[in-house]
PDB file of C-alpha atoms in Angstrom:
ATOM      1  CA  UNK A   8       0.000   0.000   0.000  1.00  0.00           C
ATOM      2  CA  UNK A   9       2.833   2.391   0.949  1.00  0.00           C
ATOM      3  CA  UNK A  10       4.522   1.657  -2.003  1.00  0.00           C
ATOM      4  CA  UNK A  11       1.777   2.213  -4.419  1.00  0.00           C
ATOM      5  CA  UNK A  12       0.756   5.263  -2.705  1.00  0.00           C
ATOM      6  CA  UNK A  13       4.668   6.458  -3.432  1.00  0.00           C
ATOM      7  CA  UNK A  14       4.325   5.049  -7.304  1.00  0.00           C
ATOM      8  CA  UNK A  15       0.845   7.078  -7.398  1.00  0.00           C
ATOM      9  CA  UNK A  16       2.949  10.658  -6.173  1.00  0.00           C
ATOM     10  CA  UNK A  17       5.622   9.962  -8.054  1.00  0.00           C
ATOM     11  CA  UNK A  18       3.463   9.177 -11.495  1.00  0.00           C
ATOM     12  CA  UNK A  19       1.013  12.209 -10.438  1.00  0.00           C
ATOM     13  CA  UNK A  20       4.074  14.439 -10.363  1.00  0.00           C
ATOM     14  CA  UNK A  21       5.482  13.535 -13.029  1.00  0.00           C
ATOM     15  CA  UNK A  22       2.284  13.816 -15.782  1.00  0.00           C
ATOM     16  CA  UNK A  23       1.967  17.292 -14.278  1.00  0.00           C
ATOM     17  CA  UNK A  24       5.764  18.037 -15.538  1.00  0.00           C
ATOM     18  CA  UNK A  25       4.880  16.753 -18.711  1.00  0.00           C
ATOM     19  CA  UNK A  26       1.434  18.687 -19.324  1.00  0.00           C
ATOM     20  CA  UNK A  27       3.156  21.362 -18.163  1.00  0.00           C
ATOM     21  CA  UNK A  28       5.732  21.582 -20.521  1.00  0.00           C
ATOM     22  CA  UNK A  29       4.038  20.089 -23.885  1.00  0.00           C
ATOM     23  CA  UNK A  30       0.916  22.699 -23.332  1.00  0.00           C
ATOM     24  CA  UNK A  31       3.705  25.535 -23.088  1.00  0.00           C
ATOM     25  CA  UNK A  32       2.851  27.257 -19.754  1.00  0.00           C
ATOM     26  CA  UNK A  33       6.326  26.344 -18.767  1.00  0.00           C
ATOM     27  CA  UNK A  34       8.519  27.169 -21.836  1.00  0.00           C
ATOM     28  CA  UNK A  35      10.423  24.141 -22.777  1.00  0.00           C
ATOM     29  CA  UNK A  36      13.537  25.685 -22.566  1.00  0.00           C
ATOM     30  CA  UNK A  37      13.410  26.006 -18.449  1.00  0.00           C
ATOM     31  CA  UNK A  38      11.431  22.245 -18.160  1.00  0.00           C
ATOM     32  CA  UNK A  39      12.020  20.144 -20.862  1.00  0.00           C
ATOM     33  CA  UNK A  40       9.455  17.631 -21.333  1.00  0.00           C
ATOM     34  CA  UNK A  41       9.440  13.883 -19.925  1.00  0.00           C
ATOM     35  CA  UNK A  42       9.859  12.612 -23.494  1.00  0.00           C
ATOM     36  CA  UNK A  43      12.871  15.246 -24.761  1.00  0.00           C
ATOM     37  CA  UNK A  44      14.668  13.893 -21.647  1.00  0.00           C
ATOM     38  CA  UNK A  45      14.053   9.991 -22.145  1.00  0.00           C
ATOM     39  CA  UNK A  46      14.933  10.530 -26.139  1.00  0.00           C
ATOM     40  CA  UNK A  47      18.497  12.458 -24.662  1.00  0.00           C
ATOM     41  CA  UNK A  48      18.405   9.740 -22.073  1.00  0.00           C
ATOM     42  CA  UNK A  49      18.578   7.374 -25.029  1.00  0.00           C
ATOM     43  CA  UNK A  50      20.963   8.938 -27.024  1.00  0.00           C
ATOM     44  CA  UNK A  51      23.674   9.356 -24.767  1.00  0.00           C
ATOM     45  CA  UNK A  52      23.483   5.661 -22.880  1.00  0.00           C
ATOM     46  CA  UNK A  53      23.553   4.137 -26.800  1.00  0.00           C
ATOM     47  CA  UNK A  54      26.903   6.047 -27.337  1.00  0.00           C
ATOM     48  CA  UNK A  55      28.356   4.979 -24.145  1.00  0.00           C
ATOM     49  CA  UNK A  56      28.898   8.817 -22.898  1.00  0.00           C
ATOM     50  CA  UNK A  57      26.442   8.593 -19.979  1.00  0.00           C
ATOM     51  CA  UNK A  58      27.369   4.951 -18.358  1.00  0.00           C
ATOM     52  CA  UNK A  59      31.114   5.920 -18.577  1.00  0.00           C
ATOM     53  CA  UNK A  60      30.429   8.964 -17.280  1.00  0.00           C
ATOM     54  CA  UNK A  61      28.101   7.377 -14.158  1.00  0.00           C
ATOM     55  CA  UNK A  62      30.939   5.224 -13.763  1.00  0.00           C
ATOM     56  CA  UNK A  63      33.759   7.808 -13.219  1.00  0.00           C
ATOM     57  CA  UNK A  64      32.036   9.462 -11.050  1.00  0.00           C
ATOM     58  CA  UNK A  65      31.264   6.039  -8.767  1.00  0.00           C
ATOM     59  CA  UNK A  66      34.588   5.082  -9.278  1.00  0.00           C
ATOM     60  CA  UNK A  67      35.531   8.678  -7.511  1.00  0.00           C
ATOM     61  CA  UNK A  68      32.727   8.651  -4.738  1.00  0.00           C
ATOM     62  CA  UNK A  69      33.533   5.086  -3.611  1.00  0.00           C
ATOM     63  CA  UNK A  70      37.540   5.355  -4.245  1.00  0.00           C
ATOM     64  CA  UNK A  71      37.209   7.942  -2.051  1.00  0.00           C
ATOM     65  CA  UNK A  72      34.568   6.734   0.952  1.00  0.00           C
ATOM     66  CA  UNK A  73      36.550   3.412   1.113  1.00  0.00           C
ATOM     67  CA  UNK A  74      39.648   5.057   2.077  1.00  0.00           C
ATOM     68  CA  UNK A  75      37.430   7.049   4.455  1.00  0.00           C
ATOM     69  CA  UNK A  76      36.224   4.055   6.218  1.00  0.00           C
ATOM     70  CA  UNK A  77      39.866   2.787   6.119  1.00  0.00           C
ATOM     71  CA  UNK A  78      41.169   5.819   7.962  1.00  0.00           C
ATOM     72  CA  UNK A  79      37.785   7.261   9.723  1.00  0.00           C
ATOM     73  CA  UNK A  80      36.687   4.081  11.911  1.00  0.00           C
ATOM     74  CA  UNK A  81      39.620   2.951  13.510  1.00  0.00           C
ATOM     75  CA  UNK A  82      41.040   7.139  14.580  1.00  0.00           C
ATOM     76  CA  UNK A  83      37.011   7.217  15.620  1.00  0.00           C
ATOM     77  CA  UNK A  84      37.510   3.922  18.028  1.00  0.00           C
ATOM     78  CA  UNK A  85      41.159   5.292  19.176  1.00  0.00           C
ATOM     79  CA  UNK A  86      39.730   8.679  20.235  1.00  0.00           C
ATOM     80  CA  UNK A  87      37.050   6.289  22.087  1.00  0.00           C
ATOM     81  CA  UNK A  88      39.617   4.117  24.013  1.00  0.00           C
ATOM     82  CA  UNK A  89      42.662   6.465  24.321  1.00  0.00           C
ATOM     83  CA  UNK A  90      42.570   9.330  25.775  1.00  0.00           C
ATOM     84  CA  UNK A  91      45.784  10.951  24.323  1.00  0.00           C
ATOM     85  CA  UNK A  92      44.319   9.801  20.898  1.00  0.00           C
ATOM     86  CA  UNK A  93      41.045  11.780  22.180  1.00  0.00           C
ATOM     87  CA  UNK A  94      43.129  15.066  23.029  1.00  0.00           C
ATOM     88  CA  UNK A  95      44.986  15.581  20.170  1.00  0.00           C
ATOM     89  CA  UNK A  96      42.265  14.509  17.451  1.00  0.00           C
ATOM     90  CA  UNK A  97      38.634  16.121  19.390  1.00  0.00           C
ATOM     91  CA  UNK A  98      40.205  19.685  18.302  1.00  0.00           C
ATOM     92  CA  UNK A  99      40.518  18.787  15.124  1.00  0.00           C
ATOM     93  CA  UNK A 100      37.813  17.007  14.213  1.00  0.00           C
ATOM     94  CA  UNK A 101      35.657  19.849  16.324  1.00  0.00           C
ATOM     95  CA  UNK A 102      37.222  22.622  13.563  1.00  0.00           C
ATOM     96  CA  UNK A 103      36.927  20.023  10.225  1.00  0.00           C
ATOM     97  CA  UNK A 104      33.793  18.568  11.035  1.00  0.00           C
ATOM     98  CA  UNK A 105      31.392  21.875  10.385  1.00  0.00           C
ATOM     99  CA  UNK A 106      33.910  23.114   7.431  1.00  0.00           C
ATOM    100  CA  UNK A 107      32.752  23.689   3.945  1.00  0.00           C
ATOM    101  CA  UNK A 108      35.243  20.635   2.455  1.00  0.00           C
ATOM    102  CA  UNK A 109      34.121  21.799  -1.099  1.00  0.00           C
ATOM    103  CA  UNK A 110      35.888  25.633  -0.398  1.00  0.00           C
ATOM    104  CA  UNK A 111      39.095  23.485  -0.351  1.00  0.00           C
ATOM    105  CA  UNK A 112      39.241  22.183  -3.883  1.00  0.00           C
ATOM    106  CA  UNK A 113      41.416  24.796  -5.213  1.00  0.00           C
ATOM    107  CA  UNK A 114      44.188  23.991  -2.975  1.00  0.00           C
ATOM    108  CA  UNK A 115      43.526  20.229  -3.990  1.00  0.00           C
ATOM    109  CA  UNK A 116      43.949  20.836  -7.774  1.00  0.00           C
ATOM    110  CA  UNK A 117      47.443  22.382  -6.756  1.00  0.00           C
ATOM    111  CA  UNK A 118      48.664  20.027  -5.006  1.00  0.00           C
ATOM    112  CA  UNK A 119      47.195  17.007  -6.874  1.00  0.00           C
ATOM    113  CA  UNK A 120      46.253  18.214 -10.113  1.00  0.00           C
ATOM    114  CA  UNK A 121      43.175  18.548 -11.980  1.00  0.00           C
ATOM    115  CA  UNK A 122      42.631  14.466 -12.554  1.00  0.00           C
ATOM    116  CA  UNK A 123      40.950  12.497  -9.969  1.00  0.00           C
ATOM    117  CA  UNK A 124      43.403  12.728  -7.688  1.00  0.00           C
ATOM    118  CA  UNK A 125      42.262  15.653  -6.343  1.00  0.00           C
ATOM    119  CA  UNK A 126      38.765  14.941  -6.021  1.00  0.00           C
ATOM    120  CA  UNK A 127      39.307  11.636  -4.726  1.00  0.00           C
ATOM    121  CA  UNK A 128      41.652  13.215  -1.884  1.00  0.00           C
ATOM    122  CA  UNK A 129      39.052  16.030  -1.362  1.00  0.00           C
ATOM    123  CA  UNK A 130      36.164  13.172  -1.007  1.00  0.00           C
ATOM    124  CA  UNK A 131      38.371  11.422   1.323  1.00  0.00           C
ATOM    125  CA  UNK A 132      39.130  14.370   3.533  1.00  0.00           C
ATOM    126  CA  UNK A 133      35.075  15.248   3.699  1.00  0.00           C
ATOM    127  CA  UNK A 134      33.690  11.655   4.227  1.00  0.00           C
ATOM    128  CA  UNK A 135      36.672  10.813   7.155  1.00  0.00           C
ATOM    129  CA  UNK A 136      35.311  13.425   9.526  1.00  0.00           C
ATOM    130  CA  UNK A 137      31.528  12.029   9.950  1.00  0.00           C
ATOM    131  CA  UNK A 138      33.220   8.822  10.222  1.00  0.00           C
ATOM    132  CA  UNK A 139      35.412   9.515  12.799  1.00  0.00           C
ATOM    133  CA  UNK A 140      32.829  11.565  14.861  1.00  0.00           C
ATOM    134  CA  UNK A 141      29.932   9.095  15.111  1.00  0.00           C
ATOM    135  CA  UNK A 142      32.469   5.780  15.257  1.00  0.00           C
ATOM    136  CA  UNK A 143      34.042   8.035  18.407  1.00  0.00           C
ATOM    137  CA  UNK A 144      30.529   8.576  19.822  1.00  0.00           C
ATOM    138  CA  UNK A 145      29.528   4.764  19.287  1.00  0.00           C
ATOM    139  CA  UNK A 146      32.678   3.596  21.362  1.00  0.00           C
ATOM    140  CA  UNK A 147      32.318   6.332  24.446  1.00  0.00           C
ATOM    141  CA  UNK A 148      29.112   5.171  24.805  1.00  0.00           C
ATOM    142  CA  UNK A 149      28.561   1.762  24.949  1.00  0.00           C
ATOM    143  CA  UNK A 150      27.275  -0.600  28.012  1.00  0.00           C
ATOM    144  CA  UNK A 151      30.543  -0.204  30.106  1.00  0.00           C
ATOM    145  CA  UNK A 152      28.916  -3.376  31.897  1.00  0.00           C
ATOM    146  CA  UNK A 153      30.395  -5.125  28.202  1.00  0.00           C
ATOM    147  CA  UNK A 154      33.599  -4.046  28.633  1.00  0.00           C
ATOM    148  CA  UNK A 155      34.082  -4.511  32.283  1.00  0.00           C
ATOM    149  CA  UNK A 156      32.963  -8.523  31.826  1.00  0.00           C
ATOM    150  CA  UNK A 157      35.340  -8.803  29.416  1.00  0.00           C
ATOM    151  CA  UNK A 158      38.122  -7.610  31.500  1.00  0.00           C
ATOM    152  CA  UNK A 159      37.129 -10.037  34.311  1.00  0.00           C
ATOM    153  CA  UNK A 160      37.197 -12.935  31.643  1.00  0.00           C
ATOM    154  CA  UNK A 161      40.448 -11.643  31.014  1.00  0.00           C
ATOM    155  CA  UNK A 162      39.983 -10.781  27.670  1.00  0.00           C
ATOM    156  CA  UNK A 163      43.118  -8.551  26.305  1.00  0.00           C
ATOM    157  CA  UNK A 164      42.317  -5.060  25.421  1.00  0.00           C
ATOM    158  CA  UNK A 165      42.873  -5.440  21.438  1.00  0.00           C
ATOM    159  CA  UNK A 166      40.342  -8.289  21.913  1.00  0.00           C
ATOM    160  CA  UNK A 167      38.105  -5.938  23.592  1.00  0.00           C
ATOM    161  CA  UNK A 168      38.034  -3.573  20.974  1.00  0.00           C
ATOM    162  CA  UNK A 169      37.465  -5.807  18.134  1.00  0.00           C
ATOM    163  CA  UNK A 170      35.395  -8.408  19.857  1.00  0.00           C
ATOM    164  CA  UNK A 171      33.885  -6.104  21.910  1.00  0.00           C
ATOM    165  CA  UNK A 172      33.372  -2.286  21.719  1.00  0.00           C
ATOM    166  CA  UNK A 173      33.541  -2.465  17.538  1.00  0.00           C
ATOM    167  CA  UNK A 174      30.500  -4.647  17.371  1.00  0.00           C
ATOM    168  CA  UNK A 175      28.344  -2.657  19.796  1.00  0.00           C
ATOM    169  CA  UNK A 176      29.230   0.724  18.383  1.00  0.00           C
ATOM    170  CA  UNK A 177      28.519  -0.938  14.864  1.00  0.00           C
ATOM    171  CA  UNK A 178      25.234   1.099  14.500  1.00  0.00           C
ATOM    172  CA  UNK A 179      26.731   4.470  14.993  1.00  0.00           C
ATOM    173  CA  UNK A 180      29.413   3.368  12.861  1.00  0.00           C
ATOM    174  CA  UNK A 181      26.595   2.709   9.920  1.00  0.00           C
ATOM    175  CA  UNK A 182      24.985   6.595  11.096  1.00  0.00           C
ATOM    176  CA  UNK A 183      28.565   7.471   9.895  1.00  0.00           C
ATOM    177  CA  UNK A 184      28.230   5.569   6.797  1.00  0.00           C
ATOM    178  CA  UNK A 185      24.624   7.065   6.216  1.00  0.00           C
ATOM    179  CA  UNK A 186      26.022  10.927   6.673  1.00  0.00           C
ATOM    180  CA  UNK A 187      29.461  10.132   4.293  1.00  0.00           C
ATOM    181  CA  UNK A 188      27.999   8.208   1.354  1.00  0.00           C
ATOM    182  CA  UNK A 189      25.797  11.322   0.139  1.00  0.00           C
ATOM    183  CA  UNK A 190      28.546  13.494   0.962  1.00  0.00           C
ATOM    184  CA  UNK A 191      30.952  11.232  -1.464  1.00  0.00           C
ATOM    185  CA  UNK A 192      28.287  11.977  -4.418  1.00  0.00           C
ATOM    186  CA  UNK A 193      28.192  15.450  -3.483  1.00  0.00           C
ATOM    187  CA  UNK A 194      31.526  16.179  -3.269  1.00  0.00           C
ATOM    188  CA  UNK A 195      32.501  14.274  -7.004  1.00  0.00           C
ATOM    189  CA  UNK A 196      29.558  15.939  -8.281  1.00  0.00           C
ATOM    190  CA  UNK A 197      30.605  19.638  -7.652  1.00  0.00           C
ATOM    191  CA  UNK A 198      34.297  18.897  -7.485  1.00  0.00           C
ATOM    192  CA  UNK A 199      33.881  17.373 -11.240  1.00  0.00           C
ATOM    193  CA  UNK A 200      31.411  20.722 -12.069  1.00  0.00           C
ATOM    194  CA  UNK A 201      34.559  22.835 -10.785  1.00  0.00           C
ATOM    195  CA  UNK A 202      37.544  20.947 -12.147  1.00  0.00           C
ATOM    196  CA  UNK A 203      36.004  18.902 -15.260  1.00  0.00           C
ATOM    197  CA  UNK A 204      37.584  15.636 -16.424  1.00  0.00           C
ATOM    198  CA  UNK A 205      34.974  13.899 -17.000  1.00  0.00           C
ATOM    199  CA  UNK A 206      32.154  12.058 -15.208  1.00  0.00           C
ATOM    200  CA  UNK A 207      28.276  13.427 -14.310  1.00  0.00           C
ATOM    201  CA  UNK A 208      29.110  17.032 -12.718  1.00  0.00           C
ATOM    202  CA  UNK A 209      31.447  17.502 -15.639  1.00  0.00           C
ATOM    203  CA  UNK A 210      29.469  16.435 -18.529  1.00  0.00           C
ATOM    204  CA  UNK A 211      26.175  18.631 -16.460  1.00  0.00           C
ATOM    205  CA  UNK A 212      28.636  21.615 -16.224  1.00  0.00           C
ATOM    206  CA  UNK A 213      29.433  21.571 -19.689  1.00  0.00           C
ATOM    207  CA  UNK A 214      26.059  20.710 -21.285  1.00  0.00           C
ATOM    208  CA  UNK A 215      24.300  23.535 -18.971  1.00  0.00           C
ATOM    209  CA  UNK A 216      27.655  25.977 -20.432  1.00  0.00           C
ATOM    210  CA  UNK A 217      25.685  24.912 -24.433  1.00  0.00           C
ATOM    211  CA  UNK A 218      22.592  25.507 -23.001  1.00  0.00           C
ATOM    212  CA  UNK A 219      21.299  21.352 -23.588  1.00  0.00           C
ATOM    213  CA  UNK A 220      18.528  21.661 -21.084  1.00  0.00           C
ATOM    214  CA  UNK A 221      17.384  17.789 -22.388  1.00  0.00           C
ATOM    215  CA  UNK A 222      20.948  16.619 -20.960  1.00  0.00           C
ATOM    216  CA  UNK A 223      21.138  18.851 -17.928  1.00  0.00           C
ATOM    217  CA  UNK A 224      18.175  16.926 -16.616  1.00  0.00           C
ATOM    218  CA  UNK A 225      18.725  13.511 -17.517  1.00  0.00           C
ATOM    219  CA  UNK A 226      22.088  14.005 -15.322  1.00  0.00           C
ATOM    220  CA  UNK A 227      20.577  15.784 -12.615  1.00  0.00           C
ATOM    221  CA  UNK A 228      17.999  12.317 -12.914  1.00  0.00           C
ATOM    222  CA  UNK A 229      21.053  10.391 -12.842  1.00  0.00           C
ATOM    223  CA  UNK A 230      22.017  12.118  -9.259  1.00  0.00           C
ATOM    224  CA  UNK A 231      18.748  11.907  -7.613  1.00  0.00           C
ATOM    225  CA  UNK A 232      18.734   7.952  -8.775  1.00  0.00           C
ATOM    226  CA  UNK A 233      21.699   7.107  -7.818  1.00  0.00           C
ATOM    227  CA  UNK A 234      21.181   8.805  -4.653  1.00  0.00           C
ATOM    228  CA  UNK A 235      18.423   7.064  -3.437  1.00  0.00           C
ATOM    229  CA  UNK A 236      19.707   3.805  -4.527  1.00  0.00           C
ATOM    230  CA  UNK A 237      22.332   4.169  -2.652  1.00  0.00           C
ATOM    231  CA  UNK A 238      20.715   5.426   0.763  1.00  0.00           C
ATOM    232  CA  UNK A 239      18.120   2.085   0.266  1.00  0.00           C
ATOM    233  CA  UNK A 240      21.249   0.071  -0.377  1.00  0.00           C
ATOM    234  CA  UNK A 241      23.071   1.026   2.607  1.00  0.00           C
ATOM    235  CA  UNK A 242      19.374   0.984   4.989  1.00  0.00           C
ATOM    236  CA  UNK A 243      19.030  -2.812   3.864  1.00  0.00           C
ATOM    237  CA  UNK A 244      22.852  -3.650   4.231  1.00  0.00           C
ATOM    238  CA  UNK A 245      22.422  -2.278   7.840  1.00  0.00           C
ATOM    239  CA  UNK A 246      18.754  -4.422   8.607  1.00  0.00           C
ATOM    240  CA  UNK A 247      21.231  -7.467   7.322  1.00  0.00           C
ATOM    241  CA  UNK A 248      24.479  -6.864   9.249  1.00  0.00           C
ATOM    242  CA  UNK A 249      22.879  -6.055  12.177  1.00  0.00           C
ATOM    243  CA  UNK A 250      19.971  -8.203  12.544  1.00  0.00           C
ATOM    244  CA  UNK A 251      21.944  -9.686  16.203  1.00  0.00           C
ATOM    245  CA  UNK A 252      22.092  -6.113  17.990  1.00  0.00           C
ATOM    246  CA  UNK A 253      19.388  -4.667  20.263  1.00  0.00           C
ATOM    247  CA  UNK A 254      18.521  -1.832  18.093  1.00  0.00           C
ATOM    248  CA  UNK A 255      17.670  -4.121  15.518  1.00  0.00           C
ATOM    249  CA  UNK A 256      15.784  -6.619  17.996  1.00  0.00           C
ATOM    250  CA  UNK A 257      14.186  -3.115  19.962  1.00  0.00           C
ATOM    251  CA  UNK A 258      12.270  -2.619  16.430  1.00  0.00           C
ATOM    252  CA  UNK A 259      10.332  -5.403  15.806  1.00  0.00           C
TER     253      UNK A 259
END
């Protein structure tokens, strides 16, 4: 029912768009009609322009967010469990956490170039920070009663962590995951508007620059689909993984 009612507002909205724009009360020119953009739609996947370009840009996002997971998690446990780790890394996570990553692309491209290294670097810098905040918030706050049985098993601290304080902070570590994954599209789509080489901001950027309204859309499409196959994606890979935790078992 929820599903068709979603199907029903989606397919509402979208024969208003097109009446809209084939009766001319919205020139054509600002809204381009359902059918202009499924014929560009067309056109571009049969030369191979658009799925090389979608798959650039993934190839960016998730270069990026895997490096931030690499990095992010464990310096987000170590600020949990060590408190020197926790002094020297709160202040600057406190200053990078609220800062516009995207203002810093400039200095990227000098130091890395205008190729994907930059944007990669700049998507790894801007994904880390959620990362390590909410894997640092998952550790500090777990059941110390865990961790305190542990020790009186005699469980080693590395043990701990991994057997231990990892697992239970898993679900802020996935509220993490859920913050950096848009930010990774984000980031390679304006970083690729700003810098070009290629992929969906670029190819927008420069088809907006020849006025192609057709194409402009059927990227900006691309973005919102991707988008929300990707937030779905990572909201059933978190039911699945942690289907054993009490937040999991607390919602059924």
């Amino acid at each position: 029912m929820v599903r068709a009612r979603r199907f029903g507002s989606v397919l509402f909205f979208l024969l208003v768009w097109e009446a809209a724009s084939q009766s001319g009360l919205v020139p054509e020119f600002f809204l381009p009609s359902w059918s202009a953009i499924a014929r560009q739609a067309w056109v571009d996947t049969a030369s191979g322009q658009l799925p090389m370009d979608i798959a650039l840009s993934m190839f960016r996002a998730l270069a990026g967010l895997s490096m931030a997971v690499l990095v992010g998690v464990p310096l987000g446990a170590a600020m949990g469990r060590v408190r020197a780790v926790r002094w020297f890394l709160d202040p600057l996570v406190s200053i990078w956490l609220p800062a516009p990553k995207v203002t810093f692309f400039p200095l990227f491209v000098i130091w890395f170039g205008f190729g994907s290294a930059s944007k990669i670097a700049l998507i790894f810098v801007a994904c880390m920070f959620p990362l390590i905040n909410m894997t640092y918030l998952g550790t500090v706050n777990i059941d110390r009663y865990l961790v305190w049985s542990a020790r009186n098993m005699g469980t080693g601290e590395r043990k701990i962590l991994w057997k231990v304080v990892l697992p239970a902070a898993l679900p802020q570590v996935f509220n993490g995951l859920q913050i950096a994954f848009p930010v990774s599209l984000i980031v390679t789509s304006v970083t690729e508007m700003l810098g070009g080489g290629g992929g969906v901001g670029a190819s927008m950027m420069e088809s907006a620059r020849f006025a192609l309204m057709p194409r402009v859309f059927v990227y900006l499409i691309v973005l919102a689909v991707v988008g929300a196959l990707s937030m779905s994606l990572m909201a059933r890979l978190r039911r699945a993984l942690l289907q054993w935790h009490e937040e999991a078992q607390a919602g059924r």
